[in-house]
Amino acid sequence: MEMIDAKRVHELLDYEGLFAALEAAHKGGMPKQSDRLIYQEPNPQGQPDIFIILPAWEPQEGILAKLVTSFPNNKTRHNLPTVNSIYVFINADTGVAEAVIDGEAVIFRKTSSDSAFGSKLLSREDAENFLMIGAGGLAPYLVKAHLAARPNLKRVMLWNRTTANAEALAKTLAAEGIEAQVVSDLDKAVSEADIISSATMANEPHLKGKLLKPGAHVDLVGSFTPEMREADDDVLKRASIFVDHRQTTTRSGEFLGPYERGIITPDDVRGDLFELCQGKVKGRQSADEITMMKNGGGSHIDYYVAKYLMDRHHGRPFSTRCSS
C-alpha cells in the first residue's frame, strides 16, 4: 500500500486537468455509493465538532473511503487545521487497499475545482472582478481555481469577518504571484463583483441578493449542515439556481429554510452538473442573468478526483466506467 502525501497530491491535481476529468465523469453517471454519515458533538464554544464518512464504489474499478473531521476550535486550542481527512483508495477486484492519500490536500483541490468548474459552465467569460468571502484554509485554492476557470479575471477582492485573516490570505496569494485586495465593506464588494465565492461557517446570511449586479455568478461553498446559511432569500429569488448534484445539496441550510417558508421549491433548482454536462439543461442564457451554484460535494466527486489522481500517479489516462 502506498502513501500519497500532500505535495504529490497538489502536483497531480492540476486545475485544467481536473476540469476536464470532472466534465468527462459527469457525462457518465454516479458510482455506486452509500449515503454519507455525519456525527456531531456539541461544542459549548461554538460550532460542533463533526465527523463525516463518505464511501463510493464502482465495481471492477475502485472503492473510495473518505474520513473527514471538522473541529472549528482546533486553530485556537491546538494550532491545528479545522478540517482533517484521509482518503483510502481500494482495488475493487481484490478489496486490497492501494493507497492512503492526504485528505486535506484532496479536499482543497476537489472542493475548489468543483466550484470553479461550476463557474466555468455558468459565469460570464468576460468576468473581471472576483470576490472571495472567507479566509480559511480552502480560500486560496478557491481563488486559484476560479482564476484557472476564468483567466480574464483582473481583480481579486478578499473579505473576512476577521480582517487580519484576510490580510494573511492576501500575503499567501502574493507569494504565489496573485495580487489580491483586502476589502472592509462587504456590501460594496458584492455590488462590484462578477463572480463571488463564499466559503464560511456562517449560520446567518451575509450575502445580500439585492446587491448582486446583473450577470453575476455566485458560488456557495459553506452551509453544509441544516443550520448553516451564507446567502439571503433575495439571492435565491434573483438567481437562476444550480447545484453540483441535486441529492447532495438537500441537507444544506441554504435550501431547507427557504423550502419550508415557500421562498423557493425544489422545482426552482434548474439543474446540476450532470444535467449541464449532458446537455439536458441550459446554463446561462443571457449576459444579465444572475446564476448561483451550491457546492454540496458528495462522495461521487471525491471518487472522480481520487480516480483521476490514481490514474495520473500511475501514468495512465483518466478513465471511469461510472454509469447510472
Short mmCIF file of N, CA and C in Angstrom, two decimals, residues 99-233:
data_model
loop_
_atom_site.label_atom_id
_atom_site.label_comp_id
_atom_site.label_asym_id
_atom_site.label_seq_id
_atom_site.Cartn_x
_atom_site.Cartn_y
_atom_site.Cartn_z
N ALA A 99 -3.86 2.68 -1.73
CA ALA A 99 -3.20 3.92 -1.30
C ALA A 99 -3.99 4.60 -0.19
N VAL A 100 -3.24 5.20 0.73
CA VAL A 100 -3.78 6.15 1.68
C VAL A 100 -3.31 7.52 1.24
N ILE A 101 -4.24 8.44 1.07
CA ILE A 101 -3.95 9.73 0.45
C ILE A 101 -4.22 10.85 1.44
N ASP A 102 -3.34 11.87 1.43
CA ASP A 102 -3.55 13.03 2.28
C ASP A 102 -4.90 13.65 1.96
N GLY A 103 -5.82 13.59 2.89
CA GLY A 103 -7.19 14.01 2.63
C GLY A 103 -7.37 15.50 2.55
N GLU A 104 -6.66 16.26 3.40
CA GLU A 104 -6.81 17.71 3.37
C GLU A 104 -6.46 18.26 2.00
N ALA A 105 -5.36 17.78 1.44
CA ALA A 105 -4.94 18.26 0.12
C ALA A 105 -5.98 17.92 -0.94
N VAL A 106 -6.52 16.70 -0.90
CA VAL A 106 -7.54 16.31 -1.88
C VAL A 106 -8.80 17.16 -1.70
N ILE A 107 -9.21 17.38 -0.47
CA ILE A 107 -10.41 18.19 -0.21
C ILE A 107 -10.24 19.59 -0.77
N PHE A 108 -9.08 20.20 -0.52
CA PHE A 108 -8.86 21.55 -1.04
C PHE A 108 -8.97 21.58 -2.56
N ARG A 109 -8.33 20.62 -3.23
CA ARG A 109 -8.35 20.58 -4.69
C ARG A 109 -9.73 20.18 -5.22
N LYS A 110 -10.34 19.18 -4.59
CA LYS A 110 -11.65 18.69 -5.04
C LYS A 110 -12.72 19.76 -4.90
N THR A 111 -12.81 20.37 -3.72
CA THR A 111 -13.87 21.35 -3.46
C THR A 111 -13.70 22.58 -4.34
N SER A 112 -12.48 23.07 -4.45
CA SER A 112 -12.25 24.27 -5.26
C SER A 112 -12.48 24.00 -6.74
N SER A 113 -12.10 22.83 -7.23
CA SER A 113 -12.32 22.52 -8.65
C SER A 113 -13.81 22.32 -8.94
N ASP A 114 -14.54 21.74 -8.00
CA ASP A 114 -15.99 21.58 -8.14
C ASP A 114 -16.64 22.95 -8.31
N SER A 115 -16.31 23.88 -7.44
CA SER A 115 -16.88 25.23 -7.52
C SER A 115 -16.48 25.94 -8.81
N ALA A 116 -15.20 25.89 -9.13
CA ALA A 116 -14.72 26.61 -10.31
C ALA A 116 -15.21 25.98 -11.60
N PHE A 117 -15.41 24.66 -11.60
CA PHE A 117 -15.98 24.00 -12.77
C PHE A 117 -17.41 24.51 -12.99
N GLY A 118 -18.16 24.67 -11.89
CA GLY A 118 -19.48 25.25 -11.99
C GLY A 118 -19.44 26.65 -12.57
N SER A 119 -18.46 27.45 -12.14
CA SER A 119 -18.30 28.80 -12.68
C SER A 119 -17.94 28.75 -14.16
N LYS A 120 -17.10 27.80 -14.53
CA LYS A 120 -16.71 27.67 -15.94
C LYS A 120 -17.92 27.40 -16.82
N LEU A 121 -18.92 26.70 -16.28
CA LEU A 121 -20.13 26.40 -17.03
C LEU A 121 -21.17 27.51 -16.98
N LEU A 122 -21.12 28.35 -15.92
CA LEU A 122 -22.22 29.27 -15.68
C LEU A 122 -21.86 30.75 -15.69
N SER A 123 -20.66 31.12 -15.30
CA SER A 123 -20.33 32.53 -15.21
C SER A 123 -20.02 33.11 -16.58
N ARG A 124 -20.00 34.43 -16.66
CA ARG A 124 -19.68 35.10 -17.91
C ARG A 124 -18.19 34.96 -18.22
N GLU A 125 -17.87 34.70 -19.48
CA GLU A 125 -16.47 34.54 -19.87
C GLU A 125 -15.69 35.84 -19.71
N ASP A 126 -16.37 36.98 -19.78
CA ASP A 126 -15.68 38.27 -19.67
C ASP A 126 -15.67 38.81 -18.23
N ALA A 127 -15.97 37.96 -17.27
CA ALA A 127 -15.94 38.39 -15.87
C ALA A 127 -14.57 38.93 -15.50
N GLU A 128 -14.54 40.04 -14.76
CA GLU A 128 -13.27 40.68 -14.41
C GLU A 128 -13.03 40.80 -12.91
N ASN A 129 -14.10 40.92 -12.12
CA ASN A 129 -13.96 41.17 -10.69
C ASN A 129 -14.40 39.95 -9.88
N PHE A 130 -13.50 39.45 -9.06
CA PHE A 130 -13.77 38.26 -8.26
C PHE A 130 -13.72 38.61 -6.78
N LEU A 131 -14.71 38.15 -6.02
CA LEU A 131 -14.76 38.37 -4.58
C LEU A 131 -14.71 37.05 -3.85
N MET A 132 -13.75 36.90 -2.95
CA MET A 132 -13.66 35.73 -2.08
C MET A 132 -14.13 36.13 -0.69
N ILE A 133 -15.22 35.49 -0.22
CA ILE A 133 -15.73 35.73 1.12
C ILE A 133 -15.29 34.57 1.99
N GLY A 134 -14.51 34.85 3.02
CA GLY A 134 -13.94 33.82 3.87
C GLY A 134 -12.45 33.71 3.61
N ALA A 135 -11.71 33.39 4.65
CA ALA A 135 -10.26 33.34 4.52
C ALA A 135 -9.69 32.10 5.21
N GLY A 136 -10.45 31.02 5.21
CA GLY A 136 -9.98 29.78 5.82
C GLY A 136 -9.02 29.04 4.92
N GLY A 137 -8.71 27.81 5.29
CA GLY A 137 -7.73 27.03 4.56
C GLY A 137 -8.11 26.76 3.13
N LEU A 138 -9.40 26.72 2.82
CA LEU A 138 -9.86 26.46 1.46
C LEU A 138 -9.76 27.68 0.55
N ALA A 139 -9.77 28.87 1.13
CA ALA A 139 -9.88 30.11 0.36
C ALA A 139 -8.81 30.28 -0.72
N PRO A 140 -7.52 30.07 -0.43
CA PRO A 140 -6.54 30.27 -1.51
C PRO A 140 -6.75 29.33 -2.69
N TYR A 141 -7.24 28.14 -2.43
CA TYR A 141 -7.49 27.18 -3.50
C TYR A 141 -8.70 27.60 -4.33
N LEU A 142 -9.72 28.14 -3.69
CA LEU A 142 -10.87 28.65 -4.42
C LEU A 142 -10.46 29.82 -5.32
N VAL A 143 -9.63 30.70 -4.80
CA VAL A 143 -9.16 31.81 -5.62
C VAL A 143 -8.41 31.29 -6.84
N LYS A 144 -7.47 30.39 -6.63
CA LYS A 144 -6.66 29.88 -7.74
C LYS A 144 -7.51 29.08 -8.73
N ALA A 145 -8.46 28.32 -8.23
CA ALA A 145 -9.31 27.53 -9.12
C ALA A 145 -10.19 28.43 -9.98
N HIS A 146 -10.78 29.45 -9.38
CA HIS A 146 -11.62 30.36 -10.15
C HIS A 146 -10.80 31.15 -11.17
N LEU A 147 -9.58 31.50 -10.83
CA LEU A 147 -8.70 32.17 -11.80
C LEU A 147 -8.37 31.24 -12.95
N ALA A 148 -8.21 29.96 -12.67
CA ALA A 148 -7.94 28.99 -13.73
C ALA A 148 -9.15 28.81 -14.64
N ALA A 149 -10.34 28.86 -14.05
CA ALA A 149 -11.56 28.69 -14.83
C ALA A 149 -11.89 29.93 -15.66
N ARG A 150 -11.55 31.09 -15.14
CA ARG A 150 -11.84 32.36 -15.82
C ARG A 150 -10.56 33.21 -15.86
N PRO A 151 -9.69 32.96 -16.82
CA PRO A 151 -8.40 33.66 -16.89
C PRO A 151 -8.52 35.17 -17.11
N ASN A 152 -9.70 35.66 -17.55
CA ASN A 152 -9.86 37.08 -17.78
C ASN A 152 -10.05 37.88 -16.49
N LEU A 153 -10.19 37.20 -15.36
CA LEU A 153 -10.36 37.92 -14.10
C LEU A 153 -9.15 38.81 -13.85
N LYS A 154 -9.42 40.08 -13.55
CA LYS A 154 -8.35 41.06 -13.36
C LYS A 154 -8.20 41.53 -11.93
N ARG A 155 -9.26 41.44 -11.16
CA ARG A 155 -9.26 41.97 -9.79
C ARG A 155 -9.76 40.92 -8.83
N VAL A 156 -9.00 40.69 -7.76
CA VAL A 156 -9.38 39.75 -6.71
C VAL A 156 -9.57 40.51 -5.42
N MET A 157 -10.78 40.43 -4.86
CA MET A 157 -11.09 41.07 -3.58
C MET A 157 -11.27 40.01 -2.50
N LEU A 158 -10.83 40.32 -1.31
CA LEU A 158 -10.92 39.39 -0.18
C LEU A 158 -11.66 40.06 0.96
N TRP A 159 -12.66 39.36 1.50
CA TRP A 159 -13.34 39.85 2.70
C TRP A 159 -13.46 38.71 3.69
N ASN A 160 -13.21 39.03 4.94
CA ASN A 160 -13.39 38.07 6.03
C ASN A 160 -13.85 38.83 7.26
N ARG A 161 -14.65 38.17 8.08
CA ARG A 161 -15.14 38.81 9.30
C ARG A 161 -13.98 39.32 10.14
N THR A 162 -12.89 38.54 10.23
CA THR A 162 -11.68 38.98 10.91
C THR A 162 -10.70 39.47 9.85
N THR A 163 -10.48 40.77 9.81
CA THR A 163 -9.68 41.37 8.74
C THR A 163 -8.26 40.82 8.72
N ALA A 164 -7.71 40.53 9.87
CA ALA A 164 -6.33 40.02 9.93
C ALA A 164 -6.18 38.73 9.15
N ASN A 165 -7.22 37.90 9.16
CA ASN A 165 -7.15 36.64 8.40
C ASN A 165 -7.19 36.90 6.90
N ALA A 166 -7.97 37.90 6.47
CA ALA A 166 -7.99 38.27 5.06
C ALA A 166 -6.63 38.82 4.64
N GLU A 167 -5.99 39.58 5.51
CA GLU A 167 -4.66 40.12 5.20
C GLU A 167 -3.63 38.99 5.09
N ALA A 168 -3.76 37.99 5.95
CA ALA A 168 -2.85 36.84 5.86
C ALA A 168 -3.06 36.08 4.56
N LEU A 169 -4.33 35.96 4.14
CA LEU A 169 -4.62 35.30 2.87
C LEU A 169 -4.02 36.07 1.71
N ALA A 170 -4.11 37.40 1.75
CA ALA A 170 -3.52 38.23 0.69
C ALA A 170 -2.02 37.99 0.58
N LYS A 171 -1.34 37.84 1.71
CA LYS A 171 0.10 37.58 1.70
C LYS A 171 0.39 36.20 1.12
N THR A 172 -0.43 35.22 1.47
CA THR A 172 -0.26 33.87 0.92
C THR A 172 -0.39 33.89 -0.59
N LEU A 173 -1.41 34.59 -1.09
CA LEU A 173 -1.62 34.67 -2.53
C LEU A 173 -0.50 35.45 -3.22
N ALA A 174 -0.03 36.52 -2.57
CA ALA A 174 1.05 37.33 -3.15
C ALA A 174 2.31 36.50 -3.34
N ALA A 175 2.56 35.58 -2.41
CA ALA A 175 3.73 34.72 -2.52
C ALA A 175 3.65 33.80 -3.73
N GLU A 176 2.43 33.61 -4.26
CA GLU A 176 2.23 32.78 -5.44
C GLU A 176 1.97 33.63 -6.68
N GLY A 177 2.24 34.94 -6.56
CA GLY A 177 2.11 35.83 -7.71
C GLY A 177 0.70 36.31 -7.99
N ILE A 178 -0.20 36.20 -7.02
CA ILE A 178 -1.58 36.64 -7.20
C ILE A 178 -1.82 37.88 -6.35
N GLU A 179 -2.13 38.99 -7.00
CA GLU A 179 -2.39 40.22 -6.28
C GLU A 179 -3.85 40.26 -5.86
N ALA A 180 -4.09 40.45 -4.58
CA ALA A 180 -5.45 40.48 -4.05
C ALA A 180 -5.61 41.66 -3.11
N GLN A 181 -6.79 42.25 -3.12
CA GLN A 181 -7.09 43.44 -2.33
C GLN A 181 -8.02 43.08 -1.19
N VAL A 182 -7.63 43.38 0.04
CA VAL A 182 -8.50 43.18 1.19
C VAL A 182 -9.50 44.32 1.25
N VAL A 183 -10.79 43.98 1.36
CA VAL A 183 -11.84 45.00 1.41
C VAL A 183 -12.55 44.92 2.75
N SER A 184 -13.00 46.05 3.24
CA SER A 184 -13.68 46.11 4.53
C SER A 184 -15.19 46.23 4.38
N ASP A 185 -15.66 46.73 3.24
CA ASP A 185 -17.08 46.94 3.01
C ASP A 185 -17.61 45.79 2.14
N LEU A 186 -18.19 44.79 2.77
CA LEU A 186 -18.67 43.62 2.04
C LEU A 186 -19.76 43.98 1.05
N ASP A 187 -20.71 44.79 1.46
CA ASP A 187 -21.81 45.14 0.57
C ASP A 187 -21.32 45.81 -0.71
N LYS A 188 -20.38 46.71 -0.58
CA LYS A 188 -19.82 47.39 -1.75
C LYS A 188 -19.11 46.40 -2.67
N ALA A 189 -18.35 45.49 -2.07
CA ALA A 189 -17.63 44.49 -2.85
C ALA A 189 -18.59 43.58 -3.60
N VAL A 190 -19.67 43.19 -2.94
CA VAL A 190 -20.68 42.33 -3.58
C VAL A 190 -21.26 43.04 -4.80
N SER A 191 -21.53 44.33 -4.67
CA SER A 191 -22.15 45.08 -5.77
C SER A 191 -21.22 45.25 -6.96
N GLU A 192 -19.91 45.07 -6.75
CA GLU A 192 -18.93 45.24 -7.82
C GLU A 192 -18.48 43.92 -8.43
N ALA A 193 -18.75 42.81 -7.78
CA ALA A 193 -18.18 41.53 -8.19
C ALA A 193 -18.96 40.88 -9.33
N ASP A 194 -18.21 40.29 -10.27
CA ASP A 194 -18.80 39.50 -11.34
C ASP A 194 -18.94 38.03 -10.92
N ILE A 195 -18.01 37.58 -10.09
CA ILE A 195 -18.05 36.22 -9.54
C ILE A 195 -17.80 36.33 -8.04
N ILE A 196 -18.64 35.68 -7.25
CA ILE A 196 -18.49 35.68 -5.79
C ILE A 196 -18.41 34.24 -5.31
N SER A 197 -17.39 33.95 -4.54
CA SER A 197 -17.28 32.64 -3.90
C SER A 197 -17.31 32.84 -2.40
N SER A 198 -18.20 32.12 -1.71
CA SER A 198 -18.33 32.25 -0.27
C SER A 198 -18.08 30.90 0.39
N ALA A 199 -17.09 30.86 1.27
CA ALA A 199 -16.75 29.62 1.98
C ALA A 199 -16.55 29.96 3.45
N THR A 200 -17.64 29.94 4.20
CA THR A 200 -17.60 30.31 5.61
C THR A 200 -18.35 29.28 6.44
N MET A 201 -18.30 29.46 7.74
CA MET A 201 -19.04 28.61 8.66
C MET A 201 -20.28 29.35 9.19
N ALA A 202 -20.79 30.31 8.42
CA ALA A 202 -21.84 31.20 8.90
C ALA A 202 -23.17 30.47 9.12
N ASN A 203 -23.86 30.88 10.16
CA ASN A 203 -25.23 30.43 10.42
C ASN A 203 -26.25 31.47 9.99
N GLU A 204 -25.81 32.70 9.78
CA GLU A 204 -26.68 33.79 9.34
C GLU A 204 -26.17 34.32 8.01
N PRO A 205 -27.06 34.60 7.05
CA PRO A 205 -26.63 35.06 5.74
C PRO A 205 -25.85 36.37 5.80
N HIS A 206 -24.78 36.44 5.02
CA HIS A 206 -24.01 37.68 4.90
C HIS A 206 -24.03 38.21 3.47
N LEU A 207 -24.49 37.39 2.52
CA LEU A 207 -24.52 37.78 1.12
C LEU A 207 -25.93 38.23 0.76
N LYS A 208 -26.07 39.51 0.37
CA LYS A 208 -27.38 40.10 0.11
C LYS A 208 -27.68 40.10 -1.39
N GLY A 209 -28.75 39.41 -1.74
CA GLY A 209 -29.09 39.27 -3.14
C GLY A 209 -29.44 40.58 -3.83
N LYS A 210 -29.99 41.53 -3.11
CA LYS A 210 -30.39 42.80 -3.73
C LYS A 210 -29.19 43.57 -4.25
N LEU A 211 -28.00 43.24 -3.78
CA LEU A 211 -26.79 43.95 -4.18
C LEU A 211 -26.09 43.34 -5.40
N LEU A 212 -26.51 42.15 -5.80
CA LEU A 212 -25.84 41.47 -6.91
C LEU A 212 -26.02 42.26 -8.21
N LYS A 213 -24.92 42.42 -8.95
CA LYS A 213 -25.01 43.14 -10.22
C LYS A 213 -25.55 42.22 -11.30
N PRO A 214 -26.18 42.74 -12.33
CA PRO A 214 -26.65 41.90 -13.43
C PRO A 214 -25.49 41.11 -14.02
N GLY A 215 -25.74 39.82 -14.27
CA GLY A 215 -24.70 38.97 -14.85
C GLY A 215 -23.78 38.31 -13.86
N ALA A 216 -23.98 38.56 -12.56
CA ALA A 216 -23.09 37.99 -11.55
C ALA A 216 -23.29 36.48 -11.42
N HIS A 217 -22.25 35.81 -10.96
CA HIS A 217 -22.35 34.38 -10.63
C HIS A 217 -21.94 34.20 -9.18
N VAL A 218 -22.72 33.41 -8.44
CA VAL A 218 -22.48 33.17 -7.02
C VAL A 218 -22.14 31.71 -6.80
N ASP A 219 -21.04 31.47 -6.10
CA ASP A 219 -20.57 30.13 -5.76
C ASP A 219 -20.65 29.98 -4.24
N LEU A 220 -21.58 29.14 -3.77
CA LEU A 220 -21.77 28.95 -2.33
C LEU A 220 -21.14 27.63 -1.90
N VAL A 221 -20.17 27.70 -0.99
CA VAL A 221 -19.39 26.52 -0.62
C VAL A 221 -19.69 26.06 0.80
N GLY A 222 -19.97 27.02 1.69
CA GLY A 222 -20.24 26.66 3.08
C GLY A 222 -21.62 26.04 3.23
N SER A 223 -22.25 26.26 4.36
CA SER A 223 -23.60 25.75 4.67
C SER A 223 -23.77 24.28 4.31
N PHE A 224 -22.93 23.45 4.91
CA PHE A 224 -23.01 22.01 4.66
C PHE A 224 -23.80 21.27 5.72
N THR A 225 -24.45 22.01 6.64
CA THR A 225 -25.37 21.42 7.60
C THR A 225 -26.70 22.18 7.53
N PRO A 226 -27.79 21.63 8.08
CA PRO A 226 -29.08 22.31 8.02
C PRO A 226 -29.09 23.66 8.73
N GLU A 227 -28.18 23.87 9.68
CA GLU A 227 -28.19 25.11 10.46
C GLU A 227 -27.41 26.24 9.79
N MET A 228 -26.62 25.94 8.78
CA MET A 228 -25.73 26.94 8.21
C MET A 228 -26.37 27.63 7.00
N ARG A 229 -25.99 28.90 6.81
CA ARG A 229 -26.56 29.69 5.71
C ARG A 229 -25.61 30.83 5.37
N GLU A 230 -25.36 31.06 4.08
CA GLU A 230 -24.47 32.14 3.64
C GLU A 230 -25.20 33.22 2.84
N ALA A 231 -26.22 32.85 2.07
CA ALA A 231 -26.91 33.79 1.19
C ALA A 231 -28.34 34.00 1.67
N ASP A 232 -28.84 35.23 1.50
CA ASP A 232 -30.20 35.51 1.95
C ASP A 232 -31.22 35.10 0.89
N ASP A 233 -32.50 35.28 1.22
CA ASP A 233 -33.57 34.85 0.33
C ASP A 233 -33.53 35.56 -1.01
#
